[in-house]
Tab-separated table of C-alpha atoms in Angstrom:
chain	number	residue	atom	x	y	z
A	1256	UNK	CA	0.000	0.000	0.000
A	1257	UNK	CA	1.012	3.620	-0.307
A	1258	UNK	CA	2.428	5.564	2.687
A	1259	UNK	CA	-0.845	7.200	3.738
A	1260	UNK	CA	-2.536	3.843	4.318
A	1261	UNK	CA	0.407	2.632	6.413
A	1262	UNK	CA	0.457	5.871	8.401
A	1263	UNK	CA	-3.285	5.729	9.095
A	1264	UNK	CA	-3.012	2.080	10.162
A	1265	UNK	CA	-0.317	2.955	12.708
A	1266	UNK	CA	-2.186	6.044	13.897
A	1267	UNK	CA	-5.487	4.190	14.256
A	1268	UNK	CA	-3.783	1.475	16.297
A	1269	UNK	CA	-2.406	4.211	18.550
A	1270	UNK	CA	-5.761	5.956	18.939
A	1271	UNK	CA	-7.535	2.687	19.782
A	1272	UNK	CA	-5.956	2.918	23.236
A	1273	UNK	CA	-2.462	1.587	22.598
A	1274	UNK	CA	-0.883	5.032	22.903
A	1275	UNK	CA	-1.685	4.903	26.620
A	1276	UNK	CA	0.787	2.068	27.135
A	1277	UNK	CA	3.831	4.310	27.150
A	1278	UNK	CA	5.095	7.775	26.335
A	1279	UNK	CA	6.150	7.886	22.640
A	1280	UNK	CA	3.780	5.001	21.903
A	1281	UNK	CA	1.887	6.830	19.138
A	1282	UNK	CA	5.081	7.990	17.442
A	1283	UNK	CA	6.519	4.486	17.668
A	1284	UNK	CA	3.468	2.908	16.038
A	1285	UNK	CA	3.329	5.419	13.189
A	1286	UNK	CA	7.053	5.174	12.453
A	1287	UNK	CA	7.000	1.371	12.724
A	1288	UNK	CA	4.086	1.162	10.293
A	1289	UNK	CA	6.216	2.968	7.695
A	1290	UNK	CA	9.787	1.933	8.440
A	1291	UNK	CA	9.942	-1.115	6.105
A	1292	UNK	CA	9.656	1.358	3.225
A	1293	UNK	CA	13.174	2.568	3.973
A	1294	UNK	CA	14.063	0.441	0.931
A	1295	UNK	CA	12.430	3.129	-1.205
A	1296	UNK	CA	15.802	4.851	-1.096
A	1297	UNK	CA	16.877	2.393	-3.812
A	1298	UNK	CA	15.121	4.629	-6.339
A	1299	UNK	CA	17.878	7.175	-5.762
A	1300	UNK	CA	20.305	4.716	-7.348
A	1301	UNK	CA	18.245	3.216	-10.176
A	1302	UNK	CA	14.811	1.869	-10.975
A	1303	UNK	CA	16.237	-1.602	-11.543
A	1304	UNK	CA	17.779	-1.694	-8.063
A	1305	UNK	CA	14.411	-0.662	-6.687
A	1306	UNK	CA	12.721	-3.545	-8.530
A	1307	UNK	CA	15.371	-5.897	-7.133
A	1308	UNK	CA	15.265	-4.691	-3.545
A	1309	UNK	CA	11.809	-3.205	-2.898
A	1310	UNK	CA	9.456	-5.230	-0.710
A	1311	UNK	CA	12.202	-7.696	0.049
A	1312	UNK	CA	14.792	-7.516	2.825
A	1313	UNK	CA	13.021	-4.801	4.804
A	1314	UNK	CA	9.634	-6.516	4.427
A	1315	UNK	CA	10.606	-10.106	5.249
A	1316	UNK	CA	10.693	-12.202	8.391
A	1317	UNK	CA	14.209	-11.162	9.379
A	1318	UNK	CA	13.270	-7.484	9.194
A	1319	UNK	CA	10.169	-8.192	11.271
A	1320	UNK	CA	12.502	-9.427	14.014
A	1321	UNK	CA	15.237	-6.770	13.751
A	1322	UNK	CA	13.458	-3.532	12.824
A	1323	UNK	CA	11.369	-3.363	16.037
A	1324	UNK	CA	14.521	-3.722	18.132
A	1325	UNK	CA	16.321	-0.994	16.188
A	1326	UNK	CA	13.335	1.342	16.354
A	1327	UNK	CA	12.843	0.743	20.071
A	1328	UNK	CA	16.491	1.596	20.708
A	1329	UNK	CA	16.086	4.813	18.716
A	1330	UNK	CA	12.900	5.789	20.549
A	1331	UNK	CA	14.512	5.133	23.937
A	1332	UNK	CA	17.375	7.402	22.901
A	1333	UNK	CA	14.816	10.096	22.069
A	1334	UNK	CA	13.169	9.454	25.415
A	1335	UNK	CA	16.466	10.043	27.238
A	1336	UNK	CA	16.991	13.339	25.430
A	1337	UNK	CA	13.465	14.499	26.265
A	1338	UNK	CA	13.870	13.472	29.901
A	1339	UNK	CA	17.042	15.514	30.261
A	1340	UNK	CA	15.117	18.531	29.042
A	1341	UNK	CA	12.029	17.732	31.137
A	1342	UNK	CA	13.149	15.781	34.225
A	1343	UNK	CA	9.607	15.483	35.562
A	1344	UNK	CA	8.157	13.714	32.496
A	1345	UNK	CA	7.172	10.049	32.662
A	1346	UNK	CA	9.779	7.815	31.043
A	1347	UNK	CA	8.983	5.483	28.153
A	1348	UNK	CA	8.467	1.795	28.907
A	1349	UNK	CA	10.947	-0.290	26.850
A	1350	UNK	CA	8.862	-3.478	26.713
A	1351	UNK	CA	5.746	-1.616	25.676
A	1352	UNK	CA	7.601	0.263	22.946
A	1353	UNK	CA	9.132	-2.985	21.662
A	1354	UNK	CA	5.715	-4.645	21.445
A	1355	UNK	CA	4.193	-1.636	19.704
A	1356	UNK	CA	7.128	-1.401	17.296
A	1357	UNK	CA	6.694	-5.073	16.404
A	1358	UNK	CA	2.963	-4.577	15.831
A	1359	UNK	CA	3.537	-1.572	13.594
A	1360	UNK	CA	6.284	-3.248	11.576
A	1361	UNK	CA	4.218	-6.406	11.002
A	1362	UNK	CA	1.231	-4.335	9.856
A	1363	UNK	CA	3.296	-3.022	6.945
A	1364	UNK	CA	4.021	-6.245	4.988
A	1365	UNK	CA	0.495	-7.426	5.750
A	1366	UNK	CA	-0.987	-4.392	4.018
A	1367	UNK	CA	1.523	-4.680	1.179
A	1368	UNK	CA	0.598	-8.332	0.678
A	1369	UNK	CA	-2.995	-7.296	0.043
A	1370	UNK	CA	-2.327	-5.724	-3.366
A	1371	UNK	CA	-1.135	-7.205	-6.664
A	1372	UNK	CA	2.375	-5.711	-6.508
A	1373	UNK	CA	3.266	-8.384	-3.983
A	1374	UNK	CA	5.787	-8.737	-1.162
A	1375	UNK	CA	8.595	-11.192	-0.401
A	1376	UNK	CA	7.566	-12.233	3.083
A	1377	UNK	CA	10.304	-14.848	3.581
A	1378	UNK	CA	13.308	-12.673	2.729
A	1379	UNK	CA	16.214	-13.182	3.075
A	1380	UNK	CA	15.608	-16.948	3.208
A	1381	UNK	CA	13.482	-17.040	0.051
A	1382	UNK	CA	12.787	-14.442	-2.627
A	1383	UNK	CA	9.353	-15.881	-3.419
A	1384	UNK	CA	6.690	-13.240	-4.048
A	1385	UNK	CA	3.322	-13.417	-2.299
A	1386	UNK	CA	0.246	-11.687	-3.766
A	1387	UNK	CA	-3.037	-11.118	-1.961
A	1388	UNK	CA	-4.783	-9.526	-4.979
A	1389	UNK	CA	-7.250	-8.044	-2.506
A	1390	UNK	CA	-6.896	-4.228	-2.450
A	1391	UNK	CA	-5.687	-1.813	-5.081
A	1392	UNK	CA	-2.428	-0.170	-4.011
A	1393	UNK	CA	-4.383	3.048	-3.316
A	1394	UNK	CA	-7.636	2.228	-1.554
A	1395	UNK	CA	-9.820	5.229	-0.638
A	1396	UNK	CA	-12.209	3.166	1.492
A	1397	UNK	CA	-9.339	2.203	3.783
A	1398	UNK	CA	-8.494	5.904	3.962
A	1399	UNK	CA	-12.083	6.718	4.863
A	1400	UNK	CA	-12.431	4.040	7.553
A	1401	UNK	CA	-9.083	4.477	9.282
A	1402	UNK	CA	-8.559	8.145	8.485
A	1403	UNK	CA	-11.953	9.156	9.773
A	1404	UNK	CA	-11.322	7.514	13.134
A	1405	UNK	CA	-7.856	9.048	13.402
A	1406	UNK	CA	-9.047	12.533	12.533
A	1407	UNK	CA	-11.935	12.182	14.979
A	1408	UNK	CA	-9.400	11.460	17.710
A	1409	UNK	CA	-7.069	14.264	16.672
A	1410	UNK	CA	-9.627	17.052	16.418
A	1411	UNK	CA	-9.501	17.842	20.118
A	1412	UNK	CA	-6.823	20.493	19.554
A	1413	UNK	CA	-5.946	23.081	16.937
A	1414	UNK	CA	-3.046	21.198	15.394
A	1415	UNK	CA	-5.211	18.112	14.998
A	1416	UNK	CA	-8.013	20.105	13.382
A	1417	UNK	CA	-5.567	21.585	10.861
A	1418	UNK	CA	-4.128	18.137	10.142
A	1419	UNK	CA	-7.606	16.688	9.672
A	1420	UNK	CA	-8.555	19.518	7.318
A	1421	UNK	CA	-5.403	19.064	5.222
A	1422	UNK	CA	-5.907	15.304	5.009
A	1423	UNK	CA	-9.578	15.691	4.192
A	1424	UNK	CA	-8.970	18.226	1.435
A	1425	UNK	CA	-6.083	16.250	-0.039
A	1426	UNK	CA	-7.826	12.885	-0.198
A	1427	UNK	CA	-11.057	14.469	-1.406
A	1428	UNK	CA	-9.157	16.174	-4.218
A	1429	UNK	CA	-7.826	12.763	-5.256
A	1430	UNK	CA	-11.318	11.269	-5.221
A	1431	UNK	CA	-12.892	14.126	-7.156
A	1432	UNK	CA	-10.137	14.607	-9.733
A	1433	UNK	CA	-8.854	11.085	-10.411
A	1434	UNK	CA	-10.340	9.985	-13.768
A	1435	UNK	CA	-10.671	6.314	-12.753
A	1436	UNK	CA	-13.023	7.059	-9.849
A	1437	UNK	CA	-16.709	6.530	-10.778
A	1438	UNK	CA	-19.342	9.109	-9.873
A	1439	UNK	CA	-21.078	6.857	-7.353
A	1440	UNK	CA	-17.774	6.433	-5.454
A	1441	UNK	CA	-17.345	10.204	-5.245
A	1442	UNK	CA	-20.843	10.530	-3.800
A	1443	UNK	CA	-20.195	7.779	-1.237
A	1444	UNK	CA	-16.906	9.422	-0.287
A	1445	UNK	CA	-18.554	12.785	0.385
A	1446	UNK	CA	-21.298	11.075	2.381
A	1447	UNK	CA	-18.649	9.278	4.450
A	1448	UNK	CA	-16.900	12.553	5.216
A	1449	UNK	CA	-20.223	13.992	6.321
A	1450	UNK	CA	-20.740	11.058	8.696
A	1451	UNK	CA	-17.311	11.593	10.277
A	1452	UNK	CA	-17.955	15.344	10.571
A	1453	UNK	CA	-21.248	14.603	12.338
A	1454	UNK	CA	-19.479	12.139	14.635
A	1455	UNK	CA	-17.161	14.905	15.792
A	1456	UNK	CA	-20.167	16.815	17.127
A	1457	UNK	CA	-21.803	13.765	18.713
A	1458	UNK	CA	-18.987	11.571	20.038
A	1459	UNK	CA	-17.336	12.763	23.253
A	1460	UNK	CA	-13.514	12.519	23.437
A	1461	UNK	CA	-13.536	9.689	26.042
A	1462	UNK	CA	-15.425	7.470	23.576
A	1463	UNK	CA	-13.126	8.108	20.634
A	1464	UNK	CA	-10.655	5.260	21.362
A	1465	UNK	CA	-13.598	2.865	21.090
A	1466	UNK	CA	-14.438	4.419	17.713
A	1467	UNK	CA	-10.847	3.867	16.542
A	1468	UNK	CA	-11.009	0.237	17.679
A	1469	UNK	CA	-14.306	-0.182	15.832
A	1470	UNK	CA	-12.690	1.325	12.712
A	1471	UNK	CA	-9.908	-1.258	12.895
A	1472	UNK	CA	-12.487	-4.038	13.143
A	1473	UNK	CA	-14.451	-2.551	10.232
A	1474	UNK	CA	-11.250	-2.291	8.170
A	1475	UNK	CA	-10.556	-5.949	8.917
A	1476	UNK	CA	-14.057	-6.928	7.788
A	1477	UNK	CA	-13.675	-4.836	4.627
A	1478	UNK	CA	-10.374	-6.560	3.830
A	1479	UNK	CA	-11.951	-9.976	4.424
A	1480	UNK	CA	-14.825	-9.172	2.057
A	1481	UNK	CA	-12.415	-7.886	-0.586
A	1482	UNK	CA	-10.254	-11.006	-0.279
A	1483	UNK	CA	-13.320	-13.206	-0.624
A	1484	UNK	CA	-14.507	-11.192	-3.631
A	1485	UNK	CA	-11.233	-11.798	-5.468
A	1486	UNK	CA	-11.378	-15.528	-4.820
A	1487	UNK	CA	-15.021	-15.660	-6.005
A	1488	UNK	CA	-14.107	-13.748	-9.184
A	1489	UNK	CA	-11.276	-16.188	-9.880
A	1490	UNK	CA	-13.604	-19.150	-9.451
A	1491	UNK	CA	-16.190	-17.583	-11.749
A	1492	UNK	CA	-13.622	-17.016	-14.489
A	1493	UNK	CA	-12.207	-20.538	-14.150
A	1494	UNK	CA	-15.715	-21.853	-14.759
A	1495	UNK	CA	-16.075	-19.575	-17.777
A	1496	UNK	CA	-12.690	-20.725	-19.100
A	1497	UNK	CA	-13.763	-24.373	-18.869
A	1498	UNK	CA	-17.052	-23.592	-20.608
A	1499	UNK	CA	-15.250	-21.850	-23.494
A	1500	UNK	CA	-12.454	-24.366	-23.792
A	1501	UNK	CA	-9.648	-22.047	-22.734
A	1502	UNK	CA	-6.610	-23.795	-21.317
A	1503	UNK	CA	-5.957	-21.664	-18.251
A	1504	UNK	CA	-2.537	-22.083	-16.672
A	1505	UNK	CA	-3.412	-19.523	-14.009
A	1506	UNK	CA	-6.251	-17.166	-13.046
A	1507	UNK	CA	-5.702	-14.053	-10.922
A	1508	UNK	CA	-8.186	-11.337	-9.947
A	1509	UNK	CA	-6.733	-7.825	-9.990
A	1510	UNK	CA	-8.445	-5.235	-7.722
A	1511	UNK	CA	-9.830	-2.128	-9.425
A	1512	UNK	CA	-9.385	1.427	-8.033
A	1513	UNK	CA	-12.270	2.591	-5.798
A	1514	UNK	CA	-14.647	-0.173	-6.953
A	1515	UNK	CA	-14.910	-2.960	-4.362
A	1516	UNK	CA	-17.241	-5.154	-6.447
A	1517	UNK	CA	-15.172	-5.074	-9.647
A	1518	UNK	CA	-12.146	-7.140	-10.605
A	1519	UNK	CA	-10.026	-7.325	-13.736
A	1520	UNK	CA	-9.331	-11.044	-13.959
A	1521	UNK	CA	-6.272	-12.324	-15.832
A	1522	UNK	CA	-6.430	-15.738	-17.496
A	1523	UNK	CA	-2.933	-16.979	-18.323
A	1524	UNK	CA	-2.889	-19.199	-21.413
A	1525	UNK	CA	-0.010	-20.632	-23.395
A	1526	UNK	CA	0.621	-17.581	-25.582
A	1527	UNK	CA	-1.723	-14.849	-24.342
A	1528	UNK	CA	-3.157	-13.120	-21.317
A	1529	UNK	CA	-6.925	-12.769	-21.397
A	1530	UNK	CA	-8.502	-9.986	-19.327
A	1531	UNK	CA	-12.109	-10.156	-18.215
A	1532	UNK	CA	-13.928	-7.449	-16.221
A	1533	UNK	CA	-15.981	-9.108	-13.502
A	1534	UNK	CA	-18.461	-7.915	-10.903
A	1535	UNK	CA	-17.952	-10.682	-8.388
A	1536	UNK	CA	-21.433	-10.447	-6.931
A	1537	UNK	CA	-22.948	-11.362	-10.328
A	1538	UNK	CA	-20.121	-12.902	-12.363
A	1539	UNK	CA	-18.866	-12.150	-15.877
A	1540	UNK	CA	-21.414	-10.574	-18.221
A	1541	UNK	CA	-22.973	-13.101	-20.635
A	1542	UNK	CA	-21.178	-13.203	-23.974
A	1543	UNK	CA	-18.340	-10.971	-22.818
A	1544	UNK	CA	-15.133	-11.181	-24.834
A	1545	UNK	CA	-11.744	-10.764	-23.184
A	1546	UNK	CA	-9.143	-8.138	-23.936
A	1547	UNK	CA	-5.916	-9.771	-25.083
A	1548	UNK	CA	-2.249	-9.106	-24.341
A	1549	UNK	CA	0.235	-11.295	-26.204
A	1550	UNK	CA	2.871	-12.930	-24.059
A	1551	UNK	CA	5.392	-12.709	-26.903
A	1552	UNK	CA	6.994	-15.463	-28.941
A	1553	UNK	CA	10.165	-17.217	-27.820
A	1554	UNK	CA	12.951	-15.178	-29.368
A	1555	UNK	CA	16.729	-15.129	-28.811
A	1556	UNK	CA	16.445	-11.335	-28.553
A	1557	UNK	CA	14.210	-11.700	-25.481
A	1558	UNK	CA	16.721	-14.012	-23.809
A	1559	UNK	CA	19.517	-11.567	-24.596
A	1560	UNK	CA	17.525	-8.629	-23.224
A	1561	UNK	CA	16.697	-10.477	-20.006
A	1562	UNK	CA	20.395	-11.237	-19.542
A	1563	UNK	CA	21.269	-7.529	-19.576
A	1564	UNK	CA	22.770	-6.558	-16.210
A	1565	UNK	CA	20.586	-3.483	-15.882
A	1566	UNK	CA	17.261	-5.406	-15.932
A	1567	UNK	CA	17.998	-8.160	-13.408
A	1568	UNK	CA	15.793	-6.474	-10.829
A	1569	UNK	CA	12.979	-6.211	-13.359
A	1570	UNK	CA	13.440	-9.861	-14.325
A	1571	UNK	CA	13.042	-11.022	-10.734
A	1572	UNK	CA	9.999	-8.785	-10.191
A	1573	UNK	CA	7.960	-9.744	-13.272
A	1574	UNK	CA	4.808	-11.700	-12.538
A	1575	UNK	CA	3.007	-11.782	-15.900
A	1576	UNK	CA	5.755	-10.908	-18.390
A	1577	UNK	CA	5.030	-9.849	-21.941
A	1578	UNK	CA	7.688	-9.161	-24.585
A	1579	UNK	CA	7.598	-7.272	-27.847
A	1580	UNK	CA	10.546	-7.387	-30.275
A	1581	UNK	CA	10.919	-4.775	-33.010
A	1582	UNK	CA	13.782	-4.253	-35.514
A	1583	UNK	CA	16.018	-1.188	-35.356
A	1584	UNK	CA	17.285	0.622	-38.484
A	1585	UNK	CA	20.899	-0.449	-37.884
A	1586	UNK	CA	20.076	-4.160	-37.783
A	1587	UNK	CA	19.695	-4.398	-34.017
A	1588	UNK	CA	16.527	-5.121	-32.076
A	1589	UNK	CA	14.498	-3.396	-29.410
A	1590	UNK	CA	12.860	-5.512	-26.709
A	1591	UNK	CA	9.966	-3.958	-24.818
A	1592	UNK	CA	9.310	-5.652	-21.484
A	1593	UNK	CA	5.856	-5.327	-19.956
A	1594	UNK	CA	4.019	-6.763	-17.006
A	1595	UNK	CA	0.456	-7.608	-17.945
A	1596	UNK	CA	-0.806	-6.639	-14.496
A	1597	UNK	CA	-0.597	-3.016	-15.588
A	1598	UNK	CA	-1.233	-3.280	-19.325
A	1599	UNK	CA	-5.042	-3.199	-19.296
A	1600	UNK	CA	-7.204	-0.326	-18.100
A	1601	UNK	CA	-4.371	2.194	-17.933
A	1602	UNK	CA	-3.050	4.776	-20.332
A	1603	UNK	CA	-1.007	3.455	-23.296
A	1604	UNK	CA	2.500	2.450	-22.313
A	1605	UNK	CA	1.758	2.203	-18.582
A	1606	UNK	CA	2.537	-1.509	-18.504
A	1607	UNK	CA	5.991	-0.988	-20.039
A	1608	UNK	CA	8.619	-1.778	-17.404
A	1609	UNK	CA	11.838	-1.687	-19.411
A	1610	UNK	CA	13.181	-1.204	-22.931
A	1611	UNK	CA	16.404	-2.906	-23.972
A	1612	UNK	CA	18.165	-2.117	-27.242
A	1613	UNK	CA	20.396	-4.836	-28.724
A	1614	UNK	CA	22.967	-4.571	-31.486
A	1615	UNK	CA	23.036	-6.899	-34.500
A	1616	UNK	CA	24.894	-9.499	-32.435
A	1617	UNK	CA	22.180	-9.308	-29.720
A	1618	UNK	CA	24.514	-7.635	-27.265
A	1619	UNK	CA	22.687	-5.179	-24.975
A	1620	UNK	CA	23.663	-1.578	-25.555
A	1621	UNK	CA	24.825	0.379	-22.487
A	1622	UNK	CA	22.295	2.219	-20.437
A	1623	UNK	CA	18.766	0.977	-19.774
A	1624	UNK	CA	15.699	2.871	-20.766
A	1625	UNK	CA	13.346	2.165	-17.904
A	1626	UNK	CA	9.818	3.525	-17.982
A	1627	UNK	CA	6.751	2.845	-15.926
């Protein structure tokens, strides 16, 4: 998931009552919920390194054991500094901070697992990718559920009110301006904001931790329904594939932005990817024809491109690879590498991950051209 979802998850955990366990508890939870994304710094080096490293070492089981310890040590150092400045303040509780740091860190790979980008949960012992195919990487309904509870808790002081206003305006701008968001979703979003605004006038501050806890439970139920919806959509498309005689090597339901009932289901066949839009509560529309993305023929140029040193991260990350080979004027070849997860329903070229130019001897030319 994107950083806002992780931040709101950590903040909502804090506001559910966990921040009372120790001074610096809320800060620890919010930082812990985001700290596995320290691997995002790989983008400063190259996109290929980011593909190779992202959602790996800092998201795996070893990180889940070590990051909480490191964060707790850092927070206790902060606590010592604050206590020297304010000798009368209550000191942080190391065991409580360690438990909260572990909870926040573990929440991060769990949320990342939910989308179709995937996460390598067993790193560094295995680089296998795990995909929940449950939530789109940006999920506004998770924002609304968790963010509403957090902002309700924070609006007891001026700084919290300003933060809530900024978050509300920012996320609402995304909902109203993003072209993929349907009109009904915009209306539901505005109605949800109105409900949270009304709650601020009706719910007394002492009851707000219970509201945050209820939001966490509701978020869990929402995730469970979304997970079930993806599995139902996959089963529906497998049945359709059998009825139409498609040989399906794999079926995977991709979540759709802002539309909980819709899935874009990929059917992997021998030479093509078939995409079917599905409303999982009703199944595929009768007579619907799939959109098609060619997987690409076996070609020595593809093998040569995948051997290029500057696409090894991409190669390890690909889930549904698609290759296109075109000739160059000087006798070389250009290999366009796509991932079919992102080739349908987005603007042209969005699914392109890398472009590798080869000379006439199929030797990769220096310097990758990485795109989206």
